[in-house]
């Protein structure tokens, strides 16, 4: 992907992450990363975004591999439940290699609500990016 | 990155290799189509019947948390270097630093791709000598099972004499 397109993709991702964060104060960190662990967009992070992007890529890849071996077709999300919050890594369908959206939330966030909002955000990003690619 | 870790494990593993390769977006670093982002996993059976588990780590420093994770409980380390990269001697230093605790506790061997154009084998030995680490070092073609098994055998020998 050329630099111009990269910037446009990053801008779309950032816009939706900002909105997700504005709507949910319990979100401690969020980012969108490429499958090989480079962040395209991020909001405030309790972990550095470069590190979180790389770790998300590893976790998602391992989740994908387990799903493949268990013959469960496709890995959508990886969920980490912690003593004081949760981490979600979701698939964002895009072009020939999906992006990964990672959200870190504190324990105040109800899991179902968090999952619903994150999935909705991921879908909207995917649709907007697809429309953008069709238009170019 | 691109030294052939995934290929090497694939060359010797008796089981289908567990692989976490994804599309490489960092073409400035390497022209490879894919890159490992978590780990490779394979198995071989040793002469005595013991099973050896082989793990491949991502090579890029941004995945160094995987180096730490996969070092836990490891018997030893095989470092694979791509002789055609811009600075393979720096790569060697990077891995010697990154895996220092594991190397100190167990042992290591080094395999250098036998592709022309890069530093000589003597140059690699000089890096090791400067660090007072005389590790076994071999030129290898990781597509060849015998070359990869040579590295495994060398590592097991190093571990035996410690």
XYZ file of C-alpha atoms in Angstrom:
298
model
C 0.000 0.000 0.000
C 1.397 3.446 -0.875
C 2.102 6.110 1.768
C -0.940 8.196 0.828
C -3.272 5.236 1.253
C -1.537 4.241 4.495
C -2.200 7.711 5.891
C -5.832 7.584 4.794
C -6.319 4.163 6.391
C -4.649 5.370 9.607
C -6.873 8.451 9.693
C -10.047 6.354 9.406
C -8.866 4.022 12.174
C -7.944 6.934 14.435
C -11.317 8.605 13.928
C -13.211 5.515 15.066
C -10.858 4.767 17.964
C -11.288 8.332 19.221
C -15.058 7.945 19.095
C -14.944 4.573 20.865
C -12.815 6.068 23.625
C -15.048 9.127 23.934
C -18.083 6.869 24.379
C -16.455 4.539 26.923
C -14.319 6.025 29.678
C -13.414 2.583 30.962
C -11.179 2.017 27.942
C -7.542 2.347 29.044
C -5.906 1.731 25.679
C -6.896 0.938 22.129
C -5.126 0.547 18.857
C -5.399 -0.817 15.335
C -2.412 -2.781 14.084
C -1.354 -4.611 10.964
C -1.255 -8.401 11.183
C 2.539 -8.256 11.508
C 2.416 -5.956 14.511
C 2.726 -2.297 13.399
C 0.227 0.136 14.861
C -1.713 2.362 12.454
C -3.720 4.283 15.042
C -3.835 4.406 18.821
C -5.306 6.200 21.775
C -3.713 6.648 25.186
C -1.988 3.525 26.256
C -1.014 1.957 29.550
C 1.429 -0.010 27.402
C 3.499 1.647 24.648
C 1.615 1.299 21.373
C 4.550 -0.312 19.534
C 4.775 -3.017 22.154
C 1.016 -3.541 22.365
C 0.761 -3.777 18.567
C 3.466 -6.456 18.411
C 1.989 -8.448 21.301
C -1.499 -8.225 19.796
C -0.158 -9.576 16.531
C 1.407 -12.562 18.329
C -1.728 -13.295 20.395
C -4.024 -13.032 17.387
C -1.761 -15.245 15.303
C -1.716 -17.909 18.013
C -5.507 -17.657 18.306
C -5.794 -18.127 14.543
C -3.547 -21.172 14.652
C -5.541 -22.815 17.459
C -8.785 -22.130 15.589
C -7.315 -23.660 12.414
C -6.174 -26.791 14.243
C -9.529 -27.107 16.010
C -11.205 -26.653 12.619
C -13.360 -23.785 13.851
C -12.988 -21.908 10.534
C -11.958 -18.373 11.479
C -10.615 -16.573 14.536
C -12.634 -13.449 15.289
C -11.600 -12.388 18.774
C -9.087 -13.199 21.467
C -10.196 -12.297 24.985
C -7.965 -11.942 28.028
C -9.694 -11.757 31.384
C -7.564 -10.162 34.142
C -8.067 -9.362 37.821
C -8.773 -5.703 37.087
C -10.009 -5.585 33.529
C -10.094 -7.192 30.130
C -8.208 -7.124 26.849
C -9.942 -7.760 23.537
C -8.254 -8.386 20.225
C -10.655 -8.351 17.313
C -10.363 -8.987 13.611
C -10.957 -5.989 11.348
C -11.505 -7.328 7.821
C -9.469 -5.307 5.351
C -8.075 -6.020 1.890
C -5.924 -9.163 1.712
C -4.795 -9.226 5.350
C -7.075 -8.306 8.244
C -6.114 -5.665 10.755
C -6.235 -6.256 14.509
C -8.087 -3.977 16.900
C -6.932 -4.228 20.513
C -8.842 -2.689 23.385
C -7.773 -2.675 27.047
C -10.589 -1.887 29.483
C -10.867 -1.593 33.249
C -13.177 -3.694 35.403
C -15.862 -1.007 35.379
C -16.729 -1.910 31.790
C -19.389 -4.577 31.441
C -17.931 -7.224 29.168
C -20.970 -7.660 26.940
C -21.247 -3.939 26.370
C -17.531 -3.667 25.630
C -17.636 -6.563 23.166
C -20.684 -5.164 21.378
C -19.187 -1.663 21.055
C -15.821 -2.961 19.887
C -17.372 -5.285 17.302
C -19.531 -2.458 16.030
C -16.479 -0.188 15.758
C -14.505 -2.888 13.950
C -17.353 -3.401 11.454
C -17.668 0.308 10.771
C -13.922 0.677 10.230
C -13.977 -2.292 7.866
C -16.891 -0.887 5.861
C -15.342 2.573 5.629
C -11.977 1.175 4.518
C -13.645 -1.055 1.920
C -15.560 1.926 0.521
C -12.348 3.941 0.458
C -10.494 1.225 -1.453
C -13.349 0.904 -3.956
C -13.324 4.653 -4.497
C -9.595 4.812 -5.221
C 14.411 -11.585 9.967
C 14.524 -13.791 6.912
C 17.286 -16.091 8.144
C 15.188 -19.196 7.558
C 13.965 -20.208 11.028
C 10.553 -21.336 9.787
C 12.167 -23.152 6.862
C 14.699 -24.835 9.131
C 12.073 -26.196 11.503
C 10.004 -27.306 8.544
C 13.025 -29.182 7.163
C 13.398 -31.425 10.222
C 10.062 -31.551 12.021
C 8.338 -34.930 12.141
C 4.986 -33.258 12.651
C 3.279 -30.540 10.639
C 4.899 -27.328 11.797
C 2.756 -24.954 13.862
C 3.388 -21.678 12.143
C 2.245 -18.110 12.820
C 3.341 -16.454 9.588
C 1.456 -13.403 8.368
C 1.900 -11.004 5.482
C 5.037 -8.884 5.830
C 4.259 -5.177 5.541
C 7.843 -4.062 6.308
C 9.393 -4.485 2.879
C 12.163 -2.031 3.788
C 13.477 -4.610 6.273
C 12.970 -7.627 4.063
C 11.392 -8.530 0.745
C 9.922 -11.714 2.231
C 6.225 -12.149 1.612
C 5.554 -13.417 5.118
C 7.026 -13.114 8.598
C 6.632 -15.036 11.860
C 4.840 -13.013 14.541
C 4.524 -15.464 17.426
C 6.406 -18.740 17.018
C 7.042 -21.845 14.957
C 6.827 -25.235 16.597
C 8.105 -28.597 15.443
C 9.251 -31.913 16.917
C 12.004 -34.419 16.216
C 12.830 -37.708 17.859
C 16.403 -38.118 19.059
C 18.394 -41.362 18.811
C 17.571 -42.354 22.381
C 13.853 -41.982 21.719
C 13.477 -38.632 23.475
C 11.345 -36.050 21.744
C 12.886 -32.678 21.119
C 10.560 -29.693 20.793
C 11.878 -26.969 18.536
C 10.548 -23.424 18.758
C 11.268 -20.650 16.293
C 10.972 -17.047 17.454
C 10.306 -13.940 15.394
C 13.638 -12.257 14.556
C 12.584 -8.620 14.812
C 13.359 -6.834 18.069
C 9.807 -5.605 18.471
C 8.909 -9.218 19.252
C 11.599 -9.610 21.905
C 8.925 -10.452 24.487
C 8.609 -13.758 22.562
C 12.365 -14.302 23.028
C 11.822 -14.072 26.774
C 8.761 -16.318 26.734
C 10.330 -19.018 24.560
C 13.609 -18.928 26.496
C 11.886 -20.192 29.621
C 12.780 -23.836 30.106
C 14.699 -24.011 26.829
C 17.573 -26.510 26.611
C 19.626 -24.216 24.423
C 19.656 -21.848 21.478
C 20.389 -22.047 17.766
C 20.970 -18.625 16.224
C 20.355 -18.483 12.478
C 21.764 -15.561 10.518
C 21.096 -14.401 6.980
C 24.463 -13.523 5.496
C 22.838 -11.290 2.874
C 21.211 -8.855 5.302
C 22.636 -5.309 5.482
C 24.422 -5.895 8.827
C 24.535 -9.582 9.772
C 27.335 -9.021 12.295
C 25.122 -6.482 14.101
C 22.310 -9.040 13.935
C 24.582 -11.567 15.666
C 25.393 -9.070 18.409
C 21.712 -8.266 18.818
C 20.793 -11.913 19.374
C 23.754 -12.560 21.668
C 22.529 -9.629 23.782
C 18.850 -10.525 23.536
C 19.358 -14.148 24.538
C 22.277 -13.573 26.931
C 20.588 -15.129 29.992
C 19.625 -18.280 28.070
C 23.079 -18.639 26.515
C 24.783 -18.182 29.885
C 22.559 -20.786 31.501
C 22.587 -23.373 28.702
C 24.479 -23.074 25.424
C 24.232 -21.921 21.835
C 25.409 -22.622 18.300
C 25.311 -20.303 15.288
C 24.269 -21.111 11.740
C 25.054 -18.659 8.933
C 23.325 -18.943 5.558
C 25.838 -20.055 2.946
C 24.835 -17.373 0.477
C 27.612 -15.362 -1.168
C 28.279 -11.687 -0.686
C 28.207 -11.126 3.057
C 30.877 -11.150 5.782
C 33.314 -14.057 5.877
C 33.032 -16.769 8.495
C 36.170 -15.289 10.086
C 34.284 -12.023 10.627
C 31.611 -13.889 12.613
C 34.310 -15.628 14.656
C 35.826 -12.229 15.413
C 32.501 -11.042 16.825
C 32.318 -14.105 19.050
C 35.968 -13.784 20.111
C 35.484 -10.121 21.029
C 32.737 -11.258 23.401
C 34.771 -14.194 24.667
C 32.109 -16.571 23.387
C 33.594 -19.330 21.268
C 30.344 -20.839 20.070
C 30.295 -23.460 17.327
C 29.543 -21.739 14.032
C 28.556 -23.382 10.742
C 27.671 -22.336 7.239
C 24.333 -23.946 6.466
C 21.551 -24.187 3.940
C 18.430 -24.400 6.103
C 16.453 -25.976 3.288
C 18.594 -29.092 3.743
C 17.537 -31.389 6.565
C 21.109 -32.598 7.198
C 22.379 -29.040 7.663
C 19.686 -28.275 10.209
C 20.297 -31.579 12.014
C 23.986 -30.667 12.145
C 23.062 -27.563 14.134
C 20.825 -29.585 16.468
C 23.551 -32.215 16.997
C 26.127 -29.506 17.632
C 23.898 -27.874 20.233
C 23.293 -31.190 21.993
C 27.057 -31.803 22.061
C 27.635 -28.350 23.558
C 25.060 -29.098 26.247
C 26.643 -32.466 27.028
C 30.083 -31.053 27.710
C 28.895 -28.174 29.910
